[in-house]
PDB file of C-alpha atoms in Angstrom:
ATOM      1  CA  UNK A   1      21.688  16.585 -10.814  1.00 60.00           C
ATOM      2  CA  UNK A   2      20.562  13.210  -9.421  1.00 65.00           C
ATOM      3  CA  UNK A   3      21.457  14.289  -5.880  1.00 63.00           C
ATOM      4  CA  UNK A   4      19.413  17.476  -6.201  1.00 65.00           C
ATOM      5  CA  UNK A   5      16.467  15.510  -7.576  1.00 67.00           C
ATOM      6  CA  UNK A   6      16.625  13.041  -4.707  1.00 69.00           C
ATOM      7  CA  UNK A   7      16.873  15.901  -2.209  1.00 71.00           C
ATOM      8  CA  UNK A   8      13.936  17.736  -3.788  1.00 70.00           C
ATOM      9  CA  UNK A   9      11.803  14.596  -3.912  1.00 69.00           C
ATOM     10  CA  UNK A  10      12.653  13.725  -0.295  1.00 74.00           C
ATOM     11  CA  UNK A  11      11.874  17.251   0.857  1.00 72.00           C
ATOM     12  CA  UNK A  12       8.488  17.264  -0.877  1.00 75.00           C
ATOM     13  CA  UNK A  13       7.644  13.856   0.601  1.00 75.00           C
ATOM     14  CA  UNK A  14       8.631  14.972   4.104  1.00 81.00           C
ATOM     15  CA  UNK A  15       6.544  18.139   3.886  1.00 80.00           C
ATOM     16  CA  UNK A  16       3.555  16.195   2.572  1.00 79.00           C
ATOM     17  CA  UNK A  17       3.976  13.655   5.374  1.00 79.00           C
ATOM     18  CA  UNK A  18       4.109  16.466   7.920  1.00 80.00           C
ATOM     19  CA  UNK A  19       0.896  17.875   6.458  1.00 75.00           C
ATOM     20  CA  UNK A  20      -0.704  14.447   6.830  1.00 72.00           C
ATOM     21  CA  UNK A  21       0.310  14.303  10.482  1.00 80.00           C
ATOM     22  CA  UNK A  22      -1.203  17.745  11.016  1.00 75.00           C
ATOM     23  CA  UNK A  23      -4.437  16.505   9.450  1.00 70.00           C
ATOM     24  CA  UNK A  24      -4.527  13.473  11.701  1.00 72.00           C
ATOM     25  CA  UNK A  25      -3.749  15.333  14.921  1.00 79.00           C
ATOM     26  CA  UNK A  26      -6.042  18.303  14.388  1.00 74.00           C
ATOM     27  CA  UNK A  27      -9.076  16.878  12.617  1.00 72.00           C
ATOM     28  CA  UNK A  28     -11.214  16.905  15.778  1.00 76.00           C
ATOM     29  CA  UNK A  29      -9.970  20.251  17.091  1.00 80.00           C
ATOM     30  CA  UNK A  30     -10.224  22.343  13.917  1.00 81.00           C
ATOM     31  CA  UNK A  31     -12.789  20.357  12.007  1.00 85.00           C
ATOM     32  CA  UNK A  32     -12.426  18.297   8.827  1.00 84.00           C
ATOM     33  CA  UNK A  33     -13.967  20.892   6.519  1.00 89.00           C
ATOM     34  CA  UNK A  34     -11.555  23.643   7.598  1.00 89.00           C
ATOM     35  CA  UNK A  35      -8.579  21.304   7.330  1.00 87.00           C
ATOM     36  CA  UNK A  36      -9.630  20.184   3.863  1.00 89.00           C
ATOM     37  CA  UNK A  37      -9.918  23.820   2.764  1.00 92.00           C
ATOM     38  CA  UNK A  38      -6.507  24.675   4.225  1.00 89.00           C
ATOM     39  CA  UNK A  39      -4.904  21.774   2.372  1.00 89.00           C
ATOM     40  CA  UNK A  40      -6.579  22.832  -0.866  1.00 93.00           C
ATOM     41  CA  UNK A  41      -5.371  26.412  -0.397  1.00 93.00           C
ATOM     42  CA  UNK A  42      -1.811  25.235   0.282  1.00 90.00           C
ATOM     43  CA  UNK A  43      -1.866  23.059  -2.845  1.00 93.00           C
ATOM     44  CA  UNK A  44      -3.323  25.898  -4.918  1.00 95.00           C
ATOM     45  CA  UNK A  45      -0.530  28.129  -3.627  1.00 94.00           C
ATOM     46  CA  UNK A  46       2.077  25.653  -4.908  1.00 93.00           C
ATOM     47  CA  UNK A  47       0.418  25.478  -8.322  1.00 95.00           C
ATOM     48  CA  UNK A  48       0.056  29.261  -8.506  1.00 94.00           C
ATOM     49  CA  UNK A  49       3.724  29.797  -7.624  1.00 92.00           C
ATOM     50  CA  UNK A  50       4.911  27.428 -10.346  1.00 93.00           C
ATOM     51  CA  UNK A  51       2.524  28.941 -12.906  1.00 92.00           C
ATOM     52  CA  UNK A  52       3.620  32.455 -12.006  1.00 90.00           C
ATOM     53  CA  UNK A  53       7.307  31.481 -12.372  1.00 84.00           C
ATOM     54  CA  UNK A  54       6.795  29.215 -15.407  1.00 81.00           C
ATOM     55  CA  UNK A  55       9.006  31.373 -17.630  1.00 78.00           C
ATOM     56  CA  UNK A  56      11.922  30.841 -15.232  1.00 77.00           C
ATOM     57  CA  UNK A  57      11.399  27.126 -14.681  1.00 68.00           C
ATOM     58  CA  UNK A  58      13.953  25.345 -12.501  1.00 72.00           C
ATOM     59  CA  UNK A  59      14.380  22.098 -10.619  1.00 70.00           C
ATOM     60  CA  UNK A  60      12.966  23.771  -7.501  1.00 78.00           C
ATOM     61  CA  UNK A  61       9.708  24.549  -9.303  1.00 85.00           C
ATOM     62  CA  UNK A  62       9.248  20.894 -10.264  1.00 87.00           C
ATOM     63  CA  UNK A  63       9.346  19.853  -6.635  1.00 87.00           C
ATOM     64  CA  UNK A  64       7.130  22.693  -5.470  1.00 89.00           C
ATOM     65  CA  UNK A  65       4.684  21.327  -8.042  1.00 93.00           C
ATOM     66  CA  UNK A  66       5.229  17.834  -6.615  1.00 90.00           C
ATOM     67  CA  UNK A  67       4.445  19.129  -3.132  1.00 90.00           C
ATOM     68  CA  UNK A  68       1.212  20.671  -4.417  1.00 93.00           C
ATOM     69  CA  UNK A  69       0.250  17.400  -6.095  1.00 94.00           C
ATOM     70  CA  UNK A  70       0.981  15.416  -2.927  1.00 91.00           C
ATOM     71  CA  UNK A  71      -1.106  17.856  -0.895  1.00 91.00           C
ATOM     72  CA  UNK A  72      -3.991  17.453  -3.336  1.00 93.00           C
ATOM     73  CA  UNK A  73      -3.695  13.660  -3.112  1.00 91.00           C
ATOM     74  CA  UNK A  74      -3.731  13.796   0.684  1.00 87.00           C
ATOM     75  CA  UNK A  75      -6.624  16.249   0.670  1.00 90.00           C
ATOM     76  CA  UNK A  76      -8.779  14.106  -1.614  1.00 92.00           C
ATOM     77  CA  UNK A  77      -8.048  11.005   0.469  1.00 88.00           C
ATOM     78  CA  UNK A  78      -8.821  12.952   3.656  1.00 85.00           C
ATOM     79  CA  UNK A  79     -12.120  14.276   2.269  1.00 89.00           C
ATOM     80  CA  UNK A  80     -13.166  10.791   1.208  1.00 88.00           C
ATOM     81  CA  UNK A  81     -12.236   9.294   4.593  1.00 85.00           C
ATOM     82  CA  UNK A  82     -14.200  11.980   6.443  1.00 85.00           C
ATOM     83  CA  UNK A  83     -17.271  12.490   4.272  1.00 87.00           C
ATOM     84  CA  UNK A  84     -17.541   9.209   2.312  1.00 85.00           C
ATOM     85  CA  UNK A  85     -18.673  11.051  -0.793  1.00 85.00           C
ATOM     86  CA  UNK A  86     -18.086   8.017  -3.010  1.00 86.00           C
ATOM     87  CA  UNK A  87     -19.646   5.519  -0.614  1.00 81.00           C
ATOM     88  CA  UNK A  88     -18.952   1.894  -1.528  1.00 80.00           C
ATOM     89  CA  UNK A  89     -16.871   2.924  -4.543  1.00 80.00           C
ATOM     90  CA  UNK A  90     -14.420   4.917  -2.413  1.00 80.00           C
ATOM     91  CA  UNK A  91     -11.460   3.476  -4.333  1.00 81.00           C
ATOM     92  CA  UNK A  92     -12.473   5.562  -7.337  1.00 85.00           C
ATOM     93  CA  UNK A  93     -10.808   8.538  -5.698  1.00 90.00           C
ATOM     94  CA  UNK A  94      -7.562   7.041  -7.067  1.00 94.00           C
ATOM     95  CA  UNK A  95      -8.941   7.532 -10.581  1.00 94.00           C
ATOM     96  CA  UNK A  96      -9.838  11.141  -9.756  1.00 94.00           C
ATOM     97  CA  UNK A  97      -6.290  11.693  -8.488  1.00 95.00           C
ATOM     98  CA  UNK A  98      -4.806  10.001 -11.583  1.00 96.00           C
ATOM     99  CA  UNK A  99      -6.779  12.232 -13.960  1.00 96.00           C
ATOM    100  CA  UNK A 100      -5.979  15.377 -11.967  1.00 96.00           C
ATOM    101  CA  UNK A 101      -2.254  14.625 -11.825  1.00 97.00           C
ATOM    102  CA  UNK A 102      -2.233  13.605 -15.494  1.00 97.00           C
ATOM    103  CA  UNK A 103      -3.711  16.952 -16.527  1.00 97.00           C
ATOM    104  CA  UNK A 104      -1.271  18.783 -14.249  1.00 96.00           C
ATOM    105  CA  UNK A 105       1.684  16.845 -15.654  1.00 96.00           C
ATOM    106  CA  UNK A 106       0.843  17.839 -19.222  1.00 96.00           C
ATOM    107  CA  UNK A 107      -0.012  21.405 -18.277  1.00 94.00           C
ATOM    108  CA  UNK A 108       3.335  21.940 -16.557  1.00 93.00           C
ATOM    109  CA  UNK A 109       5.360  19.368 -18.540  1.00 93.00           C
ATOM    110  CA  UNK A 110       6.278  17.613 -15.291  1.00 93.00           C
ATOM    111  CA  UNK A 111       7.600  14.061 -15.345  1.00 93.00           C
ATOM    112  CA  UNK A 112       7.561  13.834 -11.570  1.00 91.00           C
ATOM    113  CA  UNK A 113       3.822  14.620 -11.390  1.00 95.00           C
ATOM    114  CA  UNK A 114       3.252  12.178 -14.252  1.00 96.00           C
ATOM    115  CA  UNK A 115       4.823   9.550 -11.972  1.00 94.00           C
ATOM    116  CA  UNK A 116       2.160  10.314  -9.366  1.00 94.00           C
ATOM    117  CA  UNK A 117      -0.568  10.021 -12.011  1.00 97.00           C
ATOM    118  CA  UNK A 118       0.641   6.580 -13.093  1.00 97.00           C
ATOM    119  CA  UNK A 119       1.013   5.458  -9.467  1.00 94.00           C
ATOM    120  CA  UNK A 120      -2.579   6.532  -8.765  1.00 95.00           C
ATOM    121  CA  UNK A 121      -3.763   4.730 -11.910  1.00 96.00           C
ATOM    122  CA  UNK A 122      -2.053   1.539 -10.744  1.00 94.00           C
ATOM    123  CA  UNK A 123      -3.625   1.945  -7.295  1.00 92.00           C
ATOM    124  CA  UNK A 124      -7.065   2.357  -8.903  1.00 94.00           C
ATOM    125  CA  UNK A 125      -6.460  -0.893 -10.767  1.00 93.00           C
ATOM    126  CA  UNK A 126      -5.726  -2.572  -7.444  1.00 88.00           C
ATOM    127  CA  UNK A 127      -1.927  -2.710  -7.415  1.00 87.00           C
ATOM    128  CA  UNK A 128      -0.913  -1.975  -3.849  1.00 74.00           C
ATOM    129  CA  UNK A 129       1.550  -2.898  -1.107  1.00 58.00           C
ATOM    130  CA  UNK A 130       0.396  -2.973   2.493  1.00 52.00           C
ATOM    131  CA  UNK A 131       3.728  -3.884   4.089  1.00 48.00           C
ATOM    132  CA  UNK A 132       4.868  -7.148   5.622  1.00 45.00           C
ATOM    133  CA  UNK A 133       2.834  -9.942   4.070  1.00 44.00           C
ATOM    134  CA  UNK A 134      -0.229  -7.743   3.653  1.00 43.00           C
ATOM    135  CA  UNK A 135      -0.406  -8.228  -0.073  1.00 47.00           C
ATOM    136  CA  UNK A 136      -3.250  -9.841  -2.004  1.00 55.00           C
ATOM    137  CA  UNK A 137      -2.975 -13.322  -3.513  1.00 59.00           C
ATOM    138  CA  UNK A 138      -0.169 -13.723  -6.020  1.00 73.00           C
ATOM    139  CA  UNK A 139      -2.322 -14.540  -9.059  1.00 83.00           C
ATOM    140  CA  UNK A 140      -4.723 -11.682  -8.390  1.00 84.00           C
ATOM    141  CA  UNK A 141      -1.910  -9.191  -7.867  1.00 83.00           C
ATOM    142  CA  UNK A 142      -0.134 -10.450 -10.989  1.00 87.00           C
ATOM    143  CA  UNK A 143      -3.266  -9.961 -13.101  1.00 91.00           C
ATOM    144  CA  UNK A 144      -3.757  -6.452 -11.778  1.00 91.00           C
ATOM    145  CA  UNK A 145      -0.078  -5.571 -12.270  1.00 91.00           C
ATOM    146  CA  UNK A 146      -0.096  -6.844 -15.864  1.00 95.00           C
ATOM    147  CA  UNK A 147      -3.323  -4.918 -16.500  1.00 96.00           C
ATOM    148  CA  UNK A 148      -1.736  -1.751 -15.113  1.00 96.00           C
ATOM    149  CA  UNK A 149       1.370  -2.285 -17.260  1.00 96.00           C
ATOM    150  CA  UNK A 150      -0.846  -2.655 -20.338  1.00 97.00           C
ATOM    151  CA  UNK A 151      -2.735   0.523 -19.421  1.00 97.00           C
ATOM    152  CA  UNK A 152       0.546   2.441 -19.069  1.00 97.00           C
ATOM    153  CA  UNK A 153       1.755   1.156 -22.448  1.00 97.00           C
ATOM    154  CA  UNK A 154      -1.555   2.196 -24.003  1.00 98.00           C
ATOM    155  CA  UNK A 155      -1.097   5.661 -22.517  1.00 97.00           C
ATOM    156  CA  UNK A 156       2.433   5.723 -23.932  1.00 97.00           C
ATOM    157  CA  UNK A 157       1.090   4.842 -27.370  1.00 97.00           C
ATOM    158  CA  UNK A 158      -1.177   7.891 -27.471  1.00 97.00           C
ATOM    159  CA  UNK A 159       1.305  10.188 -25.719  1.00 97.00           C
ATOM    160  CA  UNK A 160       2.754  12.937 -27.901  1.00 94.00           C
ATOM    161  CA  UNK A 161       5.185  14.403 -25.398  1.00 95.00           C
ATOM    162  CA  UNK A 162       8.617  12.879 -25.979  1.00 94.00           C
ATOM    163  CA  UNK A 163       9.966  13.819 -22.544  1.00 94.00           C
ATOM    164  CA  UNK A 164       7.363  11.506 -20.956  1.00 97.00           C
ATOM    165  CA  UNK A 165       8.263   8.390 -22.947  1.00 96.00           C
ATOM    166  CA  UNK A 166      10.881   7.055 -20.534  1.00 95.00           C
ATOM    167  CA  UNK A 167       8.554   7.547 -17.554  1.00 96.00           C
ATOM    168  CA  UNK A 168       5.914   5.361 -19.192  1.00 97.00           C
ATOM    169  CA  UNK A 169       8.494   2.732 -20.108  1.00 96.00           C
ATOM    170  CA  UNK A 170       9.942   2.747 -16.586  1.00 94.00           C
ATOM    171  CA  UNK A 171       6.564   2.178 -14.943  1.00 95.00           C
ATOM    172  CA  UNK A 172       5.422  -0.419 -17.481  1.00 96.00           C
ATOM    173  CA  UNK A 173       8.616  -2.417 -16.936  1.00 93.00           C
ATOM    174  CA  UNK A 174       8.326  -2.217 -13.144  1.00 90.00           C
ATOM    175  CA  UNK A 175       4.660  -3.208 -13.159  1.00 92.00           C
ATOM    176  CA  UNK A 176       5.335  -6.139 -15.475  1.00 92.00           C
ATOM    177  CA  UNK A 177       8.221  -7.258 -13.245  1.00 86.00           C
ATOM    178  CA  UNK A 178       5.939  -6.910 -10.239  1.00 84.00           C
ATOM    179  CA  UNK A 179       3.360  -9.130 -11.919  1.00 86.00           C
ATOM    180  CA  UNK A 180       5.978 -11.764 -12.649  1.00 84.00           C
ATOM    181  CA  UNK A 181       7.324 -11.687  -9.095  1.00 81.00           C
ATOM    182  CA  UNK A 182       3.816 -11.966  -7.679  1.00 79.00           C
ATOM    183  CA  UNK A 183       3.556 -15.412  -9.282  1.00 81.00           C
ATOM    184  CA  UNK A 184       6.620 -16.609  -7.384  1.00 74.00           C
ATOM    185  CA  UNK A 185       6.926 -17.859  -3.820  1.00 57.00           C
ATOM    186  CA  UNK A 186       5.999 -15.637  -0.814  1.00 54.00           C
ATOM    187  CA  UNK A 187       9.723 -14.976  -0.320  1.00 55.00           C
ATOM    188  CA  UNK A 188       9.445 -12.472  -3.174  1.00 55.00           C
ATOM    189  CA  UNK A 189       7.096 -10.188  -1.209  1.00 56.00           C
ATOM    190  CA  UNK A 190       9.864  -7.863   0.092  1.00 58.00           C
ATOM    191  CA  UNK A 191      11.054  -7.434  -3.497  1.00 57.00           C
ATOM    192  CA  UNK A 192       7.510  -6.556  -4.550  1.00 58.00           C
ATOM    193  CA  UNK A 193       7.356  -3.850  -1.872  1.00 58.00           C
ATOM    194  CA  UNK A 194      10.733  -2.489  -2.963  1.00 58.00           C
ATOM    195  CA  UNK A 195       9.611  -2.357  -6.602  1.00 55.00           C
ATOM    196  CA  UNK A 196       6.497  -0.388  -5.729  1.00 55.00           C
ATOM    197  CA  UNK A 197       8.587   2.028  -3.659  1.00 55.00           C
ATOM    198  CA  UNK A 198      11.159   2.499  -6.441  1.00 52.00           C
ATOM    199  CA  UNK A 199       8.445   2.958  -9.056  1.00 51.00           C
ATOM    200  CA  UNK A 200       7.055   5.937  -7.147  1.00 50.00           C
ATOM    201  CA  UNK A 201      10.473   7.529  -6.698  1.00 51.00           C
ATOM    202  CA  UNK A 202      11.912  10.655  -8.385  1.00 49.00           C
ATOM    203  CA  UNK A 203      12.193  10.622 -12.165  1.00 49.00           C
TER     204      UNK A 203
END
């Protein structure tokens, strides 16, 4: 099923990207509040569909759930960019997203949404890739990556859902490798970007 998983993940990402483009192109015409509500309704529809069909769970449902989670992530980021509800601590919206996706992952037993939760947690801790050479200093990034890896391992230690164990191990290993690479020469930056991309991929 790896091909189906890749197809489902790619489809969810494309739809979420299309929704983001709609947000960007129509914010002035429709209004940010209406767009935020529409995104929330669309995400709620995805969650409701999966909950309604939970007794007949399939691979499709996991990626409908992923789409809903991506829409929620985009909606929260959009709301924060428009209304600045968190002010100077705007980056805390990553923590909100991490908690929301973590709860969703356990509620629906979804490894793919757990991946989003861990990615958001790492982003809250400051692990990010901006493309090109737009990455923070190597030592700072390494410290943040090692901190994120430790946080993921701590989460794994208290986790009681066996199906999630490999997801935690995968992310902890990638974050630790990222931290090590960040201490190397600038030539390693493309590898760092690739690692962050792979870490957020389908599980």
